[in-house]
XYZ file of C-alpha atoms in Angstrom:
620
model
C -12.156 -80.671 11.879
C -12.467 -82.381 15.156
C -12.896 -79.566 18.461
C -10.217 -79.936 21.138
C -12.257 -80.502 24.340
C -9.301 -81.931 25.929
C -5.731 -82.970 25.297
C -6.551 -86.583 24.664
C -8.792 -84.852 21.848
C -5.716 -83.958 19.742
C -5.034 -86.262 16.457
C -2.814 -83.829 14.521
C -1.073 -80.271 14.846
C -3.511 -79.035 12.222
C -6.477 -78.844 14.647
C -4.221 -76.422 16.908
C -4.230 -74.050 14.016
C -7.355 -72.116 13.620
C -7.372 -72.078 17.647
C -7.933 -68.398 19.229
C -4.844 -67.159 21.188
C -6.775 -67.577 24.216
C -7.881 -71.096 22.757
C -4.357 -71.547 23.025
C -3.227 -70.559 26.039
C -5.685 -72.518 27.451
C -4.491 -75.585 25.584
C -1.110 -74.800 26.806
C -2.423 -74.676 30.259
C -4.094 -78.377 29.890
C -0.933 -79.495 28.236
C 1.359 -79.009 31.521
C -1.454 -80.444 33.702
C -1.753 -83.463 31.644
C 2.352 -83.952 31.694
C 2.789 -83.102 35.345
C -0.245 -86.164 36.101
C 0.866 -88.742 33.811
C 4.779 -88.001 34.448
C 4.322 -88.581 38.037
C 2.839 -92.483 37.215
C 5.605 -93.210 34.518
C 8.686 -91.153 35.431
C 10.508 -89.512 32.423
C 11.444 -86.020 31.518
C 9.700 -83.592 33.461
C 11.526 -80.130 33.961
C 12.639 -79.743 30.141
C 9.236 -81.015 28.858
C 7.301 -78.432 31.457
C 9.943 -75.314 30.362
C 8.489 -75.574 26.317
C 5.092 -76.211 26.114
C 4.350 -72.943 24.936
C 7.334 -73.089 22.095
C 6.320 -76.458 20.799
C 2.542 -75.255 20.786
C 3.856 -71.630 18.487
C 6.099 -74.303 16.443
C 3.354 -76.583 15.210
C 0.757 -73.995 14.679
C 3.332 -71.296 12.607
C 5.024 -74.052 11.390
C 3.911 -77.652 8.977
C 4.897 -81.001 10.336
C 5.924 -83.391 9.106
C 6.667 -81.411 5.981
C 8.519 -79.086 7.859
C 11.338 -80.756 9.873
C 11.044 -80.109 13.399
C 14.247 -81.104 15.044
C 14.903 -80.835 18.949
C 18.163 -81.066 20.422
C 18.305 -84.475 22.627
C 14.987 -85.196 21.961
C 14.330 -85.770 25.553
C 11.842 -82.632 25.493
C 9.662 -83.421 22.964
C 6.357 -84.609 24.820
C 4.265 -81.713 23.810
C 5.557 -82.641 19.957
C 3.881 -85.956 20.713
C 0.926 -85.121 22.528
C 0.262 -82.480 19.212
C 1.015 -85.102 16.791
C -1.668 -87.633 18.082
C 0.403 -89.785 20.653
C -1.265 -88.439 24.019
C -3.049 -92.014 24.256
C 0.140 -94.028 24.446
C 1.524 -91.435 27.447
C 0.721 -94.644 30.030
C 3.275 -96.562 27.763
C 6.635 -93.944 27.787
C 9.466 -95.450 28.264
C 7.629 -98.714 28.444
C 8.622 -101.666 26.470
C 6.630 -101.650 23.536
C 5.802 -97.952 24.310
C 6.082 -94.738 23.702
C 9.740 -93.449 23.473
C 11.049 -90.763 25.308
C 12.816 -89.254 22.487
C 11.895 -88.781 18.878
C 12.045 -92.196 17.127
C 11.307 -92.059 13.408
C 9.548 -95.758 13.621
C 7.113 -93.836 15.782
C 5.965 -90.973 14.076
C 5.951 -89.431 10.485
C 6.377 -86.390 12.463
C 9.532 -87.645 14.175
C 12.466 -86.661 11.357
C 15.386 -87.033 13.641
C 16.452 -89.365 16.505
C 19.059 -88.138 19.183
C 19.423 -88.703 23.014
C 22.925 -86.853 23.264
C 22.809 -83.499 22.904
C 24.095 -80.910 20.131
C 23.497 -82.617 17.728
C 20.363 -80.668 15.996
C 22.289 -77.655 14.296
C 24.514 -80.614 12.526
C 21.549 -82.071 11.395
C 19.397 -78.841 11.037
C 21.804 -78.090 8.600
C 22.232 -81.217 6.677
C 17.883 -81.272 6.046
C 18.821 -77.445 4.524
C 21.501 -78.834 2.134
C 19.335 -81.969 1.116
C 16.294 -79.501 0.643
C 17.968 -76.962 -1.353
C 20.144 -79.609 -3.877
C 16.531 -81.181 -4.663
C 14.990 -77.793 -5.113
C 12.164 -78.800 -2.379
C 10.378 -76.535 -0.265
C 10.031 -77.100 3.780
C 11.314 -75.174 6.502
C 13.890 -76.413 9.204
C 13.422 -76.151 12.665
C 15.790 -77.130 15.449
C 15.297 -76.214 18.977
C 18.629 -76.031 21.148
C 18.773 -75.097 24.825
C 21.360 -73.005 26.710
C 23.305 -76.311 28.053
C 23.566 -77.621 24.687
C 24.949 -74.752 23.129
C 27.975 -75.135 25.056
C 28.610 -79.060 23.113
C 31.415 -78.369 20.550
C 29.513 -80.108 18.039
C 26.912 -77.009 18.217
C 29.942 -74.862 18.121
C 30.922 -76.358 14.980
C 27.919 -76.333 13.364
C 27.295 -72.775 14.217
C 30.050 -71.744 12.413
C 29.384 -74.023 9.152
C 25.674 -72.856 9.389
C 27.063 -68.894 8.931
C 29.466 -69.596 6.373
C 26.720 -71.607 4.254
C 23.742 -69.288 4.741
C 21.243 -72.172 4.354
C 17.561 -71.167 4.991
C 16.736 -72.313 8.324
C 15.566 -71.282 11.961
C 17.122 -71.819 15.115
C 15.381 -71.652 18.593
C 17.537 -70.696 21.123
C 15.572 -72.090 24.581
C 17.615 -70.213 27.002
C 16.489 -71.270 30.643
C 19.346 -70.329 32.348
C 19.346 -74.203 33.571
C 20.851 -76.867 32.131
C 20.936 -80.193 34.049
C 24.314 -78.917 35.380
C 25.069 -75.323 36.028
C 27.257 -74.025 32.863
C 31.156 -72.623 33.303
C 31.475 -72.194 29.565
C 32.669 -68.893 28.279
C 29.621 -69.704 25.958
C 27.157 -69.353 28.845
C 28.871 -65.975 30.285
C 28.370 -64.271 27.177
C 24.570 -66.012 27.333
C 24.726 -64.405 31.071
C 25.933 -60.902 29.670
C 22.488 -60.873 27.670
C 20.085 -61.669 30.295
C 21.669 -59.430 32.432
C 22.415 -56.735 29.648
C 20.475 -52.948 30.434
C 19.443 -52.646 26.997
C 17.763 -55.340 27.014
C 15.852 -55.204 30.524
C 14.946 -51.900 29.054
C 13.720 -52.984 25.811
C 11.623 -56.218 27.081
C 8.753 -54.471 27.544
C 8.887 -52.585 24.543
C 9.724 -55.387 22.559
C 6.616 -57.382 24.069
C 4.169 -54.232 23.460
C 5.128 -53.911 19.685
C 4.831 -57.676 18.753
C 1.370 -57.415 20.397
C 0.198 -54.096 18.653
C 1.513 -55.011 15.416
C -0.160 -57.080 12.264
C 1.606 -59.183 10.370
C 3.438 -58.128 7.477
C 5.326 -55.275 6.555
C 5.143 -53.835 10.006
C 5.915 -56.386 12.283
C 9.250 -57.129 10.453
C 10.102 -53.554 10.187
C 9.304 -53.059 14.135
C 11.049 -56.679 14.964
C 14.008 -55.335 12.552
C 14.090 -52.401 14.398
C 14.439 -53.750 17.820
C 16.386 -57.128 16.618
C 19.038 -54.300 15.602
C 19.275 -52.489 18.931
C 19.785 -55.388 20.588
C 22.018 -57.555 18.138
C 24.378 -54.291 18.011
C 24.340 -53.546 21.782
C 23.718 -57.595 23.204
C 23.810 -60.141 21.172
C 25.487 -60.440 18.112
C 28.555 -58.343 19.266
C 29.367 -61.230 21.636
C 28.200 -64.560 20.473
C 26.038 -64.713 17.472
C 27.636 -62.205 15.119
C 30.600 -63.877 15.165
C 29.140 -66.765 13.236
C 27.272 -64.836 10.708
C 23.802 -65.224 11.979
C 20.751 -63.138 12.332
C 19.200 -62.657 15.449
C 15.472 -62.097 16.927
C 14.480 -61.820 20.500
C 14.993 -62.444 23.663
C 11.419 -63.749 23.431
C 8.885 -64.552 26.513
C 8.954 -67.855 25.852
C 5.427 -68.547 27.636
C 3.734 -65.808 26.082
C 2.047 -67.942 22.943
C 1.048 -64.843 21.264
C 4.553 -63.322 20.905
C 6.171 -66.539 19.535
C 3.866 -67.147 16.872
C 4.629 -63.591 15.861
C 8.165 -63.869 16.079
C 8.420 -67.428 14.583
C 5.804 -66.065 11.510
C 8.621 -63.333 11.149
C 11.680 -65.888 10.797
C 9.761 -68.365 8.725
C 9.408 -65.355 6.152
C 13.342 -64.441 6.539
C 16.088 -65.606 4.262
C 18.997 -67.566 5.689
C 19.693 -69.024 8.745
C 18.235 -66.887 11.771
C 18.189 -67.489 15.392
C 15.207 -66.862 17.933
C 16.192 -66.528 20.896
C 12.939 -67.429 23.571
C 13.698 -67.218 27.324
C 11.769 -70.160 29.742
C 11.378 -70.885 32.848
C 12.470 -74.973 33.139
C 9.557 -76.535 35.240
C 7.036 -74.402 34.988
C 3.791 -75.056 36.304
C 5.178 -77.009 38.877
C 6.491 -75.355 42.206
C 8.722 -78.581 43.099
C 10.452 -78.209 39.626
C 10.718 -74.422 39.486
C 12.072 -74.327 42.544
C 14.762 -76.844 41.575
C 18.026 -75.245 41.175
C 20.749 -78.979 40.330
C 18.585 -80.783 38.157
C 16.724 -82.881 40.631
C 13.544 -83.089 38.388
C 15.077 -83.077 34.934
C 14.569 -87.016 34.937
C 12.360 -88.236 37.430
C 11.067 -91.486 38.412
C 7.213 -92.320 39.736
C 6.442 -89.281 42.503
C 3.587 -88.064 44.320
C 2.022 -85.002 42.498
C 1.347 -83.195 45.820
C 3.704 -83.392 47.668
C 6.625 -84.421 44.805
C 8.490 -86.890 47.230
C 9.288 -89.946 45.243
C 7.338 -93.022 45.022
C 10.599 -94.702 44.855
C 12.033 -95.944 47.753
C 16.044 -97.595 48.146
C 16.119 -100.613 50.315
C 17.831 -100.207 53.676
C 21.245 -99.559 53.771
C 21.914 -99.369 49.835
C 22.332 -96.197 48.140
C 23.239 -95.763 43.764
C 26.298 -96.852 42.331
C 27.304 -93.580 41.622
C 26.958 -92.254 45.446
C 29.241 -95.850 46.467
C 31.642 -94.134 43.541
C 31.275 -90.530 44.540
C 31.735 -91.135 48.451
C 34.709 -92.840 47.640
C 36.474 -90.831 45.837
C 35.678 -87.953 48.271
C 36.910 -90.220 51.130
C 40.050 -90.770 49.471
C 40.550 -86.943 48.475
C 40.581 -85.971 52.357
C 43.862 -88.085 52.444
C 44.995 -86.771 48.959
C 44.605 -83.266 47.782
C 46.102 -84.269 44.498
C 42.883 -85.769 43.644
C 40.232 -84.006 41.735
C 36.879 -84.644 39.955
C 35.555 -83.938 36.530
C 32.221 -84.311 35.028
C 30.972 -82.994 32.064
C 27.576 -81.489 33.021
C 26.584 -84.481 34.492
C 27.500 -83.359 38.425
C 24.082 -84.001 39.511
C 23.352 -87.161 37.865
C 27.168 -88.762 39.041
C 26.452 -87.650 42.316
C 29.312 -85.324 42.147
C 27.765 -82.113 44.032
C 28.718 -83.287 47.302
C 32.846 -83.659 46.120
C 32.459 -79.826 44.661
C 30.838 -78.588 48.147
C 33.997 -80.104 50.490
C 36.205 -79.395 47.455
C 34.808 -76.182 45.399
C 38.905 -75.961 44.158
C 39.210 -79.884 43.015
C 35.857 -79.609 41.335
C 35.299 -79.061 37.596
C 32.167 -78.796 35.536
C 33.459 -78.411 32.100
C 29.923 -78.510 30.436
C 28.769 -80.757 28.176
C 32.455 -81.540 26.173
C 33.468 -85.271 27.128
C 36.601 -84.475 24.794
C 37.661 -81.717 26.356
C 37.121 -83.412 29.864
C 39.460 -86.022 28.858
C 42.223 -84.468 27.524
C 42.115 -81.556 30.023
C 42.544 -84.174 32.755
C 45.406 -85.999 30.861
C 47.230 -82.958 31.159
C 46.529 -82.672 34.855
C 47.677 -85.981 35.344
C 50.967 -84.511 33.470
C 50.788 -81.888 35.964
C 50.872 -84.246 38.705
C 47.111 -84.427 40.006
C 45.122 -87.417 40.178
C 41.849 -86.683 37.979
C 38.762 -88.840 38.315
C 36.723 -88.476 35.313
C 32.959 -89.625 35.712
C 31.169 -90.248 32.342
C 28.019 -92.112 31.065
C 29.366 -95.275 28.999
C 26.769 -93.574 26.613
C 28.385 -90.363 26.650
C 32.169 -91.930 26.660
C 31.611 -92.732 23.019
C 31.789 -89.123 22.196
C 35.693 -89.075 23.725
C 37.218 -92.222 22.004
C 39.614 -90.223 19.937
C 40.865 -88.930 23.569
C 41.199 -91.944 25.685
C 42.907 -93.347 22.819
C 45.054 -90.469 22.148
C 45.744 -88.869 24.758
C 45.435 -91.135 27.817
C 46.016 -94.348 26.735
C 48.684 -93.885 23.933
C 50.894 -91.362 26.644
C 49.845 -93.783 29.174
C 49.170 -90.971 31.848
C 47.403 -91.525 35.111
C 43.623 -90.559 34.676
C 40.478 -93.030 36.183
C 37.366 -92.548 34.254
C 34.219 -93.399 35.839
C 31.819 -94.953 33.737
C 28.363 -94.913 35.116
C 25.353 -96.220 33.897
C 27.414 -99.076 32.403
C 25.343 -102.314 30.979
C 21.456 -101.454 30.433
C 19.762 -98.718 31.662
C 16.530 -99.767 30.474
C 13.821 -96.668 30.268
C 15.826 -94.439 28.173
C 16.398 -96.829 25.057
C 18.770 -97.034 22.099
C 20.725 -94.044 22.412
C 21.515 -94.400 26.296
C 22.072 -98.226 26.699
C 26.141 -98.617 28.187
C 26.460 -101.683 26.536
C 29.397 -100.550 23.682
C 32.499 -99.744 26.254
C 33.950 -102.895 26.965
C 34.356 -103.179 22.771
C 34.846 -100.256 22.604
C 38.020 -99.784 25.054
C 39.550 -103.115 24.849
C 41.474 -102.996 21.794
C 43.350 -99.447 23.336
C 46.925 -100.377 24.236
C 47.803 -99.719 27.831
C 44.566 -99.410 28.844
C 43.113 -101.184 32.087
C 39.243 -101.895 32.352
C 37.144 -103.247 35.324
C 34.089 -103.407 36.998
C 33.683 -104.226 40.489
C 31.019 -106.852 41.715
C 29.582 -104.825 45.068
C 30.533 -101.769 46.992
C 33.339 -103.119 48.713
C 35.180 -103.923 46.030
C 34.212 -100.818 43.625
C 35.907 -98.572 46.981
C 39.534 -101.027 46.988
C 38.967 -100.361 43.230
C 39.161 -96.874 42.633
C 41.786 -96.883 45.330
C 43.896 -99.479 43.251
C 43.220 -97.250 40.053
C 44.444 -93.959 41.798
C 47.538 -95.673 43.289
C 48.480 -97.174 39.951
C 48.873 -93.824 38.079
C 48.086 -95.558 34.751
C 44.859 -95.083 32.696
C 42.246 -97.123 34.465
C 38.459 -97.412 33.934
C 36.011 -98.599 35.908
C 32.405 -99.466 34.983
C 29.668 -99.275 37.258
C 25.927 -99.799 36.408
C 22.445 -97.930 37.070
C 20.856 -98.777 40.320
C 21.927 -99.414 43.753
C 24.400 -101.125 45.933
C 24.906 -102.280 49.604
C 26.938 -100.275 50.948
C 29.308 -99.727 54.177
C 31.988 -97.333 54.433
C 35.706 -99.033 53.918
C 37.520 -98.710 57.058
C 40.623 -99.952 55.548
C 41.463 -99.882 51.624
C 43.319 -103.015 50.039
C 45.028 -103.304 46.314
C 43.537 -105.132 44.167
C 45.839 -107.006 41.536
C 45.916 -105.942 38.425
C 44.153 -108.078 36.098
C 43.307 -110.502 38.864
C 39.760 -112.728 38.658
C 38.531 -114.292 41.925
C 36.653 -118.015 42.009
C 33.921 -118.454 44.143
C 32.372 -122.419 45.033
C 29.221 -123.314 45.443
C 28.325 -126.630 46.101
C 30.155 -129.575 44.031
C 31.268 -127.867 40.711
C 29.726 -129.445 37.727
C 30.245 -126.449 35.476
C 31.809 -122.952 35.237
C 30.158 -119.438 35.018
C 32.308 -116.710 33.979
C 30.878 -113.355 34.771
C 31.122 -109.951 36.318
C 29.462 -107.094 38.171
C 26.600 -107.486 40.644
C 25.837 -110.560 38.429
C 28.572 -112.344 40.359
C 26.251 -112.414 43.383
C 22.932 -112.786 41.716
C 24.531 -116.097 40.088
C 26.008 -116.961 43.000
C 22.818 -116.850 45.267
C 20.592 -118.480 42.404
C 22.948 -121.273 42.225
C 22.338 -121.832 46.241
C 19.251 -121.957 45.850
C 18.751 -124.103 42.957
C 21.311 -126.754 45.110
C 22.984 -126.324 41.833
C 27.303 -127.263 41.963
C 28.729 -123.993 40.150
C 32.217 -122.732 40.509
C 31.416 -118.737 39.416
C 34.295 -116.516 38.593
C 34.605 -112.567 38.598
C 35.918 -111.905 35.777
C 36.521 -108.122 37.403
C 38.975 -107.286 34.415
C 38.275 -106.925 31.373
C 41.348 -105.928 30.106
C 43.972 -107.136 31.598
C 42.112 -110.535 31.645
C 43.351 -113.152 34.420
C 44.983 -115.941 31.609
C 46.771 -117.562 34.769
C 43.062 -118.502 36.493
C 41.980 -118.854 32.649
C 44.749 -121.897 31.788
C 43.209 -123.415 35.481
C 39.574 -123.316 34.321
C 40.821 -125.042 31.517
C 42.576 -127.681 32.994
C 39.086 -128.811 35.310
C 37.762 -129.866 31.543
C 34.308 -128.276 32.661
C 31.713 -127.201 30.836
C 32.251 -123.233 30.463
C 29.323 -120.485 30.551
C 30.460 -116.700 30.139
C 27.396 -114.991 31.042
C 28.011 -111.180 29.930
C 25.087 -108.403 29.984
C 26.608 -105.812 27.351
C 27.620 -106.974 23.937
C 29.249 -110.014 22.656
C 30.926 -109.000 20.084
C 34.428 -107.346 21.568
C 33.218 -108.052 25.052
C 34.677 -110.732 27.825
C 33.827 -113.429 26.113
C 35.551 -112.543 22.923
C 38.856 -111.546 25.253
C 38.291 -114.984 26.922
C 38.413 -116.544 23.054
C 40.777 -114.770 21.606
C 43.301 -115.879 24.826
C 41.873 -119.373 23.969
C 42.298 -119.969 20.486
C 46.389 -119.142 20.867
C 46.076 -122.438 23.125
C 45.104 -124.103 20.113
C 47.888 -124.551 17.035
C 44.970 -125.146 14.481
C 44.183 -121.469 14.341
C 47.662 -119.344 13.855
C 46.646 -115.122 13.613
C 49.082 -112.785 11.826
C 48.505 -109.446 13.486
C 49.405 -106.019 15.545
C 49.706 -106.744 18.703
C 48.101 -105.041 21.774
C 50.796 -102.157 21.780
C 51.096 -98.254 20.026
C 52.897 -98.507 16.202
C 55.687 -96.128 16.156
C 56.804 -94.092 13.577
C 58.619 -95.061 10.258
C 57.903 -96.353 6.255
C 55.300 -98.693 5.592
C 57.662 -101.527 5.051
C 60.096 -101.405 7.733
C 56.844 -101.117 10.020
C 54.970 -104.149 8.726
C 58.070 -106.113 8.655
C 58.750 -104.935 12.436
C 55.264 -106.077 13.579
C 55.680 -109.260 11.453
C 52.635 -108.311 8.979
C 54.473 -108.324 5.884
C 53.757 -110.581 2.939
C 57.279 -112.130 3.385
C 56.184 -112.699 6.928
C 53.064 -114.642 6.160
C 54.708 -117.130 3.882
C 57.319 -117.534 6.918
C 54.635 -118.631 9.112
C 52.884 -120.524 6.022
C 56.065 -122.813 5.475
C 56.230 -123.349 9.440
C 53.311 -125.100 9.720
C 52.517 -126.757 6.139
């Protein structure tokens, strides 16, 4: 088999496996150099990946990949998976088109069985590979690695509690870091912060540590691990969290001590049922800048310089990120208001929302990673008579359909969602791409979408949303804006488009965002006659500028950057085609069905049989 001389050397996980411990360590050692060097010329995942090197290292060489199913919870950590399963070479290429993902990708890799990108989602699927294993009477082991913020997903919750009633062979890595990209205000992470802080277990680490080390494998090592797993699931753990769903329990762990987690993970490989190893990191390791970071700064980073970890790069004078133009203004406009207040679920750092919970620790709340529960709980507050601004990811808002439908849009209470990172966001790929909400949320009755073309529009926006007390999103993308403080905030009409000339019109361009401008500008300097419209509504769409454009008997482009299907252009069709009496649609209109039979509600929405022929006979 070939020698590891270096981590470029590695083809498959198998070589790792006749390594010494101190072979290993060493490897472990050359693994976090080689991520901190080539992280800092491609950007990526850098605290998460730095926190498990020494986990992923015990997991490949107790465990068998790909026949065992390694699964880790939103993927986003698994570098050290790919530099052991051959992949180091491509590490120029992450994130790269054509490249190396940053996330498991089952195209990629034999040794890539699952794809995620939002998070709990590895106990669901942990579990599912356990049922599919056991009803086709194979033999493999599941593995699925969840961290402390993920834990507090409901999804996890969920599964947690299905995986204890089942019993389904299978173990699950608890990385508990005590730093997810957001701090955690779960009741899930104070019972996580009554273990690390628990006496019996301060006084049992070192214990626990000396017997894994003096022990052999076998009989002894599971009778000491029993012995101490006991102690502490009685006293710590499983009285709290764990017991509760029916699982058994090893650790707390030193997650960067190699030699104890291959001992522990060789014990729950052995062990019947579902069992949960509990390893405590440090996220960043290795790396001062990263260690030291204490609000998720380096959990995604872009190019930076190694020594002295300032970024490589820089914003243009005078612009700052869509989500600071967002953040600032919603902070502005809760120094006038103290009935506004700010959500985010564990995404405070990334929606630039740290600054609103320092001037407004009261207004401020982090309700971990639960976009359901975000949305409904500020519904109510709305009901309570607050003015909640909700910042999400479009790819997270997915997760929290049922509850903008439900619960915002059908009681048509006052709540603004944010939705950041709208449109492409490029690096991170399939799973993180914005470009499903405008399908998504145009079919929900009462609901009003927009996205604002620059900064001074997005601030008049969110002050038109707040001031209209009826469920309003607005969509803003990744990157940066110019950006000026407003001195004075103006309505903006609901559902209103604006036209902008340049040149002599020969055509029409129907578009949105900071697209508006780029057309504009290109237009100028082609000399090319355009009359460009801001289609800054989605939903309502402006059908009074719509029958205008019409009328000029132009050539029309609608030049969207998210999808097609269900997007503006479909809205600026379907208004269309009820212009035109060849094409007659039988249908529920845009409007909540209320209660009643079957019958008496398709006849009251005129989608009854009898209906049909009605219209049939009309126009034969």
């Amino acid at each position: 088999m070939r020698k590891i001389s270096q981590v470029y050397d590695i083809e498959s996980p198998r070589q790792i496996k006749d390594l010494t411990i101190d072979e290993l360590t060493q490897l472990c050692s050359d693994i976090r150099a080689f991520l901190i060097d080539s992280i800092s010329k491609t950007g990526g995942h850098l605290s998460s990946n730095l926190g498990i090197v020494e986990v992923t290292v015990a997991m490949h060489y107790v465990f068998d990949s790909p026949k065992d199913k390694m699964i880790f919870d939103v993927g986003h950590q698994c570098y050290t998976h790919k530099i052991l399963t051959g992949r180091s070479t491509q590490f120029a290429t992450l994130r790269k088109k054509g490249g190396l993902s940053g996330y498991q990708k089952r195209s990629e890799s034999k040794y890539d069985c699952w794809e995620a990108g939002h998070s709990s989602t590895s106990l669901s699927a942990a579990l599912g590979y356990a049922i599919a294993r056991d009803l086709k009477q194979e033999d493999y082991n599941v593995i699925a690695l969840i961290g402390d913020g993920s834990l507090t997903g409901g999804m996890a919750l969920e599964a947690l509690n299905d995986i204890g009633s089942k019993q389904k062979k299978m173990v699950i890595i608890f990385n508990d870091n005590n730093m997810s990209i957001s701090k955690n205000y779960s009741g899930v992470e104070k019972r996580i912060t009554d273990i690390r802080a628990s006496h019996l277990y301060i006084d049992l680490k070192h214990d626990v540590k000396n017997n894994l080390k003096s022990n052999k494998l076998g009989s002894n090592v599971l009778s000491t691990l029993s012995h101490f797993r006991d102690k502490i699931k009685d006293g710590v753990i499983d009285a709290p969290l764990f017991k509760e769903f029916n699982l058994n329990y090893m650790g707390p762990v030193d997650g960067h001590d190699i030699q104890s987690l291959i001992k522990v993970f060789e014990a729950a490989k052995e062990h019947d049922g579902p069992i949960v190893v509990h390893v405590l990191t440090q996220k960043g390791k290795g790396y001062k800048y990263a260690q030291q970071d204490k609000v998720g700064k380096w959990h995604g980073v872009s190019p930076f310089d190694v020594a002295t970890g300032k970024s490589l790069s820089l914003l243009p004078p005078n612009e700052i990120s869509w989500s600071q133009v967002i953040s600032n203004t919603v902070m502005d406009l809760a120094e006038k208001d103290k009935t506004i207040v700010a959500i985010t679920p564990a995404m405070a750092q990334g929606s630039k929302l740290l600054e609103f919970q320092k001037h407004f620790p009261d207004r401020f709340f982090d309700c971990g990673i639960a976009e359901q529960h975000a949305v409904t709980m500020a519904c109510a507050m709305a009901l309570g008579g607050l003015k909640p601004f909700v910042s999400i990811y479009s790819s997270f808002l997915q997760r929290a359909y049922d509850q903008v439908n439900h619960d915002m849009a059908r009681m048509n209470v006052g709540v603004v969602i944010g939705i950041d990172r709208c449109g492409l966001v490029g690096d991170d790929g399939e799973t993180h791409q914005g470009v499903f909400d405008i399908a998504m949320l145009r079919s929900v009755p009462n609901l009003i979408l927009s996205q604002p073309k620059d900064a001074k529009e997005a601030q008049n926006m969110i002050y038109t949303a707040f001031e209209s007390k009826k469920p309003f999103c607005i969509r803003y993308p990744r990157g940066n804006a110019l950006y000026a403080k407003n001195k004075s905030y103006s309505l903006i009409p609901i559902g209103s488009w604006e036209k902008f000339v340049v040149g002599t019109p020969t055509q029409i361009v129907i578009t949105y965002g900071p697209d508006v401008d780029h057309v504009i500008n290109k237009a100028r300097e082609n000399k090319m006659g355009l009359l460009v419209v801001n289609a800054r509504f989605f939903k309502p769409i402006d059908e009074v500028m719509m029958k205008d454009l019409l009328k000029m008997d132009l050539s029309i482009t609608v030049y969207e950057t998210d999808v097609k299907i269900g997007g503006l252009s479909s809205a600026i069709l379907e208004y269309i085609n009820t212009l035109d009496e060849k094409i007659h649609i039988i249908g529920i209109e845009d409007h909540y069905v209320c209660h009643g039979s079957i019958r008496s509600l398709r006849i009251q929405e005129g989608i009854s049989t009898e209906c049909l022929f009605e219209e049939l006979e009309k126009h034969g």
